[in-house]
Amino acid sequence: MKLDISPGIRQMLLSTLLFAGMNACVKQLHHLPALEIIFFRSIFSIVASYVALRQLGVAPFGNNYRLLISRGSTGALALVCYFLALQNLPLATAVTAQYLAPIFTAVMGIWLVREPVRGWQWLFFALSFGGVVLVQQGGPVSTVADTAGSDAAGLAFLGVGVLGALLSGLSYNAIRKLRGREHPMVIVFYFPLISLPLAAVGCLFQWQTPQGFDWLWLLACGAFTQGAQITMTRAYQLERLSRVAPLNYLGLFYALALGYVFFAEVFGPLAYGGMALVLLGVGLNAWYTSRIDARAAALKPAEEVVA
């Protein structure tokens, strides 16, 4: 039987693979300061985004400056936290912490965009948070990063990863508020527009000149990131959100495989159980909200007819 995979699903599968490649590049550059990696990545991204905007004939700076700057600044700070977690934790652990971002997005959305959280969702959130605790308790049996070998340092960097997920939640809520107000490429453009000067200031205090293959890894990091963003955007344009969004969670399995093959990262049973709980909680929440949205969409035409 021939497997029929839609173009949207193919784009999302490619996106998750490209994001996994970005994660591996950041991990490979663990000896460079995180802000320095973000600096070079931002240069690549700002040039590519500006060229795309010019080709589209879209004004790059938009109109909703406060929300755009909020999206860019929270996204940039979240990226700093995520890169620090990637450099100092096993790949799968850092990715697991980042998977809390959709939960923080939903919880903060109660106040920021007036979107309610239903009773069952709190249970799904609790499952995911419990999973992160188990990941830390299970810990890596071996890892290339010396700092992750210390329980105290590992816990601290896991906290940095969770903080990054929290900041990502703020950034995603800003994107929600910008929906329909700005072109999507303008929103993407503000990410490197804010992160580039932020990283440049940080590099003034901590700079290590890349050597040899570092330049190749930095270029690959920028290319992977830009490619992942483009394919993810295409996936959301070609396919229903409920069909493609859950494919993001394949990133954890990519992280496990890449961490094992390239960085000799092996986990205990508790950690694997925790990762499964995080995926279960986030996946159940995505499934539940898609059902609620589908039910609301089905009832809306009937309500309009009655009216």
Coordinates of N, CA, C and O in Angstrom, one line a residue, residues 18-117:
L18 N 15.1 19.9 10.2 CA 16.0 21.0 10.1 C 16.2 21.7 11.5 O 17.3 22.1 11.8
F19 N 15.1 21.8 12.3 CA 15.3 22.3 13.7 C 16.2 21.4 14.5 O 17.0 21.8 15.3
A20 N 16.1 20.0 14.3 CA 17.0 19.1 15.0 C 18.4 19.4 14.5 O 19.4 19.3 15.4
G21 N 18.6 19.7 13.3 CA 20.0 20.0 12.8 C 20.5 21.3 13.4 O 21.7 21.3 13.8
M22 N 19.7 22.3 13.6 CA 20.1 23.5 14.3 C 20.5 23.2 15.7 O 21.5 23.7 16.2
N23 N 19.7 22.3 16.4 CA 20.0 22.0 17.8 C 21.4 21.3 17.9 O 22.2 21.6 18.8
A24 N 21.7 20.4 17.0 CA 22.9 19.7 16.9 C 24.1 20.7 16.7 O 25.2 20.5 17.3
C25 N 23.9 21.7 15.8 CA 24.9 22.6 15.6 C 25.3 23.5 16.8 O 26.4 23.7 17.1
V26 N 24.2 23.9 17.5 CA 24.4 24.6 18.8 C 25.2 23.8 19.8 O 26.1 24.3 20.5
K27 N 24.8 22.5 19.9 CA 25.5 21.6 20.8 C 26.9 21.4 20.4 O 27.8 21.4 21.3
Q28 N 27.2 21.4 19.1 CA 28.6 21.2 18.6 C 29.4 22.4 19.0 O 30.6 22.3 19.2
L29 N 28.8 23.6 19.1 CA 29.5 24.8 19.4 C 29.4 25.2 20.9 O 29.4 26.4 21.2
H30 N 29.4 24.2 21.7 CA 29.2 24.4 23.2 C 30.4 25.2 23.8 O 30.2 25.8 24.8
H31 N 31.5 25.3 23.1 CA 32.7 26.0 23.6 C 32.6 27.5 23.3 O 33.4 28.3 23.8
L32 N 31.6 27.9 22.4 CA 31.4 29.3 22.1 C 30.3 29.9 23.0 O 29.4 29.2 23.3
P33 N 30.4 31.2 23.4 CA 29.3 31.8 24.2 C 28.0 31.7 23.4 O 28.0 31.9 22.2
A34 N 26.9 31.5 24.1 CA 25.6 31.4 23.4 C 25.2 32.6 22.7 O 24.7 32.6 21.6
L35 N 25.5 33.8 23.3 CA 25.2 35.1 22.6 C 26.0 35.2 21.3 O 25.5 35.9 20.4
E36 N 27.2 34.7 21.2 CA 28.0 34.8 20.0 C 27.3 33.9 18.9 O 27.3 34.4 17.7
I37 N 26.8 32.8 19.2 CA 26.1 31.9 18.3 C 24.9 32.6 17.8 O 24.6 32.7 16.6
I38 N 24.1 33.3 18.7 CA 22.9 34.0 18.4 C 23.3 35.2 17.5 O 22.5 35.5 16.5
F39 N 24.4 35.8 17.7 CA 24.9 37.0 16.9 C 25.0 36.6 15.5 O 24.5 37.2 14.6
F40 N 25.7 35.5 15.2 CA 26.0 35.1 13.8 C 24.7 34.5 13.2 O 24.4 34.8 12.0
R41 N 23.9 33.8 14.0 CA 22.6 33.3 13.5 C 21.7 34.5 13.1 O 21.0 34.4 12.1
S42 N 21.7 35.5 13.9 CA 20.8 36.7 13.6 C 21.2 37.4 12.4 O 20.4 38.0 11.7
I43 N 22.5 37.5 12.1 CA 23.0 38.2 10.9 C 22.5 37.4 9.7 O 21.9 38.0 8.7
F44 N 22.6 36.1 9.7 CA 22.0 35.3 8.6 C 20.5 35.5 8.5 O 20.0 35.7 7.3
S45 N 19.8 35.5 9.6 CA 18.4 35.6 9.5 C 17.9 36.9 9.1 O 16.9 37.0 8.4
I46 N 18.5 38.0 9.6 CA 18.0 39.3 9.3 C 18.2 39.6 7.8 O 17.4 40.3 7.2
V47 N 19.3 39.2 7.2 CA 19.6 39.4 5.8 C 18.5 38.6 5.0 O 17.9 39.1 4.0
A48 N 18.3 37.3 5.3 CA 17.4 36.5 4.6 C 16.0 37.0 4.7 O 15.2 37.0 3.7
S49 N 15.6 37.5 5.9 CA 14.2 38.0 6.1 C 14.0 39.3 5.4 O 12.9 39.5 4.8
Y50 N 15.0 40.2 5.4 CA 14.9 41.5 4.7 C 14.7 41.3 3.2 O 13.9 41.9 2.5
V51 N 15.6 40.4 2.6 CA 15.5 40.1 1.2 C 14.1 39.5 0.8 O 13.5 39.9 -0.2
A52 N 13.6 38.7 1.7 CA 12.2 38.1 1.4 C 11.2 39.2 1.5 O 10.2 39.2 0.6
L53 N 11.3 40.1 2.4 CA 10.3 41.2 2.5 C 10.3 42.1 1.3 O 9.3 42.6 0.8
R54 N 11.5 42.4 0.9 CA 11.7 43.3 -0.3 C 11.1 42.6 -1.6 O 10.4 43.2 -2.4
Q55 N 11.3 41.3 -1.7 CA 10.7 40.6 -2.8 C 9.2 40.5 -2.8 O 8.5 40.5 -3.8
L56 N 8.6 40.5 -1.5 CA 7.2 40.5 -1.4 C 6.6 41.9 -1.5 O 5.4 42.0 -1.6
G57 N 7.4 42.9 -1.4 CA 7.0 44.3 -1.5 C 6.3 44.7 -0.2 O 5.4 45.6 -0.2
V58 N 6.7 44.1 0.9 CA 6.1 44.5 2.2 C 7.1 45.4 3.0 O 8.3 45.1 3.1
A59 N 6.5 46.4 3.6 CA 7.3 47.3 4.5 C 7.8 46.5 5.7 O 7.0 45.9 6.4
P60 N 9.1 46.5 5.9 CA 9.7 45.6 6.9 C 9.4 45.9 8.4 O 9.4 45.0 9.2
F61 N 9.1 47.2 8.7 CA 9.0 47.6 10.1 C 7.6 47.6 10.6 O 7.4 47.8 11.8
G62 N 6.6 47.4 9.8 CA 5.2 47.2 10.3 C 4.7 48.5 10.9 O 5.2 49.6 10.8
N63 N 3.6 48.3 11.7 CA 2.9 49.5 12.3 C 2.7 49.3 13.8 O 2.7 50.3 14.6
N64 N 2.5 48.1 14.3 CA 2.3 47.8 15.7 C 3.6 47.6 16.5 O 4.0 46.5 16.9
Y65 N 4.3 48.7 16.6 CA 5.7 48.7 17.1 C 5.8 48.1 18.5 O 6.7 47.3 18.8
R66 N 4.9 48.4 19.4 CA 5.0 47.9 20.8 C 4.9 46.4 20.8 O 5.7 45.7 21.4
L67 N 3.9 45.8 20.1 CA 3.7 44.3 20.1 C 4.9 43.7 19.3 O 5.4 42.6 19.7
L68 N 5.3 44.3 18.3 CA 6.4 43.7 17.5 C 7.7 43.7 18.3 O 8.5 42.7 18.3
I69 N 8.0 44.8 19.0 CA 9.2 44.8 19.9 C 9.1 43.8 21.0 O 10.0 43.1 21.4
S70 N 7.8 43.7 21.6 CA 7.6 42.7 22.6 C 7.9 41.3 22.1 O 8.5 40.5 22.8
R71 N 7.4 41.0 20.9 CA 7.6 39.7 20.3 C 9.1 39.4 20.1 O 9.6 38.4 20.4
G72 N 9.8 40.4 19.6 CA 11.2 40.3 19.3 C 12.0 40.1 20.5 O 12.9 39.3 20.6
S73 N 11.7 40.9 21.5 CA 12.6 40.9 22.8 C 12.4 39.6 23.6 O 13.3 39.0 24.0
T74 N 11.1 39.2 23.8 CA 10.9 38.0 24.5 C 11.4 36.8 23.7 O 11.9 35.8 24.3
G75 N 11.2 36.8 22.4 CA 11.7 35.7 21.6 C 13.3 35.6 21.7 O 13.8 34.5 21.7
A76 N 13.9 36.8 21.7 CA 15.4 36.8 21.7 C 15.9 36.3 23.1 O 16.8 35.5 23.1
L77 N 15.3 36.7 24.2 CA 15.7 36.2 25.5 C 15.4 34.8 25.6 O 16.2 34.0 26.2
A78 N 14.3 34.3 25.1 CA 13.9 32.9 25.1 C 15.0 32.1 24.3 O 15.4 31.0 24.8
L79 N 15.5 32.6 23.2 CA 16.5 31.9 22.4 C 17.8 31.8 23.2 O 18.5 30.8 23.1
V80 N 18.2 32.9 24.0 CA 19.4 32.9 24.8 C 19.3 31.7 25.8 O 20.2 30.9 26.0
C81 N 18.1 31.6 26.5 CA 17.9 30.6 27.5 C 18.0 29.2 26.8 O 18.6 28.3 27.4
Y82 N 17.4 29.1 25.7 CA 17.3 27.8 25.0 C 18.7 27.3 24.5 O 19.1 26.2 24.7
F83 N 19.5 28.3 24.0 CA 20.8 27.9 23.5 C 21.7 27.5 24.7 O 22.6 26.6 24.6
L84 N 21.6 28.3 25.9 CA 22.3 27.9 27.1 C 22.0 26.5 27.5 O 22.9 25.7 27.9
A85 N 20.7 26.2 27.5 CA 20.2 24.8 27.9 C 20.8 23.8 26.9 O 21.3 22.7 27.3
L86 N 20.8 24.1 25.6 CA 21.3 23.1 24.6 C 22.8 22.9 24.8 O 23.3 21.7 24.6
Q87 N 23.5 23.9 25.2 CA 25.0 23.8 25.3 C 25.4 23.0 26.6 O 26.4 22.4 26.6
N88 N 24.5 23.1 27.6 CA 24.9 22.6 28.9 C 24.1 21.4 29.4 O 24.3 20.9 30.5
L89 N 23.1 21.0 28.6 CA 22.3 19.8 28.9 C 22.3 18.8 27.8 O 22.6 19.2 26.6
P90 N 22.0 17.6 28.0 CA 21.8 16.7 26.8 C 20.7 17.2 25.9 O 19.8 17.9 26.3
L91 N 20.8 17.0 24.6 CA 19.9 17.5 23.6 C 18.5 17.2 24.0 O 17.6 18.1 24.0
A92 N 18.1 16.0 24.3 CA 16.8 15.6 24.6 C 16.2 16.3 25.8 O 15.0 16.6 25.9
T93 N 17.1 16.5 26.9 CA 16.6 17.2 28.1 C 16.2 18.7 27.7 O 15.2 19.2 28.2
A94 N 17.1 19.4 27.0 CA 16.8 20.8 26.6 C 15.6 20.9 25.7 O 14.7 21.8 25.9
V95 N 15.4 19.9 24.8 CA 14.2 20.0 23.9 C 12.9 19.7 24.8 O 11.9 20.3 24.5
T96 N 13.0 18.8 25.7 CA 11.9 18.4 26.6 C 11.5 19.7 27.4 O 10.3 20.0 27.5
A97 N 12.4 20.4 27.9 CA 12.1 21.6 28.7 C 11.4 22.7 27.7 O 10.4 23.3 28.1
Q98 N 11.8 22.8 26.5 CA 11.3 23.7 25.6 C 9.8 23.3 25.2 O 9.0 24.2 24.9
Y99 N 9.5 22.1 25.3 CA 8.1 21.6 25.0 C 7.1 22.1 26.0 O 5.9 21.9 25.8
L100 N 7.6 22.8 27.1 CA 6.6 23.4 28.0 C 6.1 24.7 27.5 O 5.1 25.2 28.0
A101 N 6.7 25.2 26.4 CA 6.3 26.5 25.9 C 4.8 26.6 25.5 O 4.1 27.6 25.8
P102 N 4.2 25.5 24.8 CA 2.8 25.6 24.5 C 1.9 25.7 25.8 O 0.8 26.3 25.8
I103 N 2.4 25.1 26.9 CA 1.6 25.1 28.1 C 1.6 26.5 28.7 O 0.6 27.1 29.1
F104 N 2.8 27.1 28.8 CA 2.9 28.5 29.3 C 2.1 29.5 28.4 O 1.5 30.4 28.9
T105 N 2.1 29.2 27.1 CA 1.4 30.0 26.2 C -0.1 30.0 26.5 O -0.8 31.1 26.6
A106 N -0.6 28.8 26.8 CA -2.1 28.7 27.1 C -2.4 29.3 28.4 O -3.4 30.0 28.5
V107 N -1.6 29.1 29.4 CA -1.8 29.6 30.8 C -1.8 31.2 30.8 O -2.7 31.8 31.3
M108 N -0.7 31.7 30.2 CA -0.6 33.2 30.1 C -1.7 33.8 29.2 O -2.1 35.0 29.4
G109 N -2.1 33.0 28.2 CA -3.2 33.5 27.3 C -4.5 33.8 28.1 O -5.3 34.6 27.5
I110 N -4.7 33.2 29.3 CA -5.9 33.5 30.0 C -6.0 35.0 30.3 O -7.1 35.6 30.2
W111 N -4.9 35.6 30.6 CA -4.9 37.1 31.0 C -4.5 38.0 29.8 O -5.0 39.1 29.6
L112 N -3.6 37.4 28.9 CA -3.0 38.3 27.8 C -3.9 38.4 26.6 O -4.0 39.5 26.0
V113 N -4.6 37.3 26.2 CA -5.5 37.3 25.1 C -6.9 36.9 25.4 O -7.7 36.6 24.5
R114 N -7.2 36.7 26.7 CA -8.5 36.4 27.2 C -9.0 35.0 26.6 O -10.2 34.9 26.2
E115 N -8.1 34.0 26.5 CA -8.5 32.7 26.1 C -8.6 31.8 27.3 O -7.6 31.6 28.0
P116 N -9.7 31.2 27.6 CA -9.9 30.3 28.8 C -9.1 29.0 28.7 O -8.9 28.5 27.6
V117 N -8.7 28.5 29.8 CA -8.2 27.1 29.9 C -9.2 26.3 30.6 O -9.7 26.6 31.7

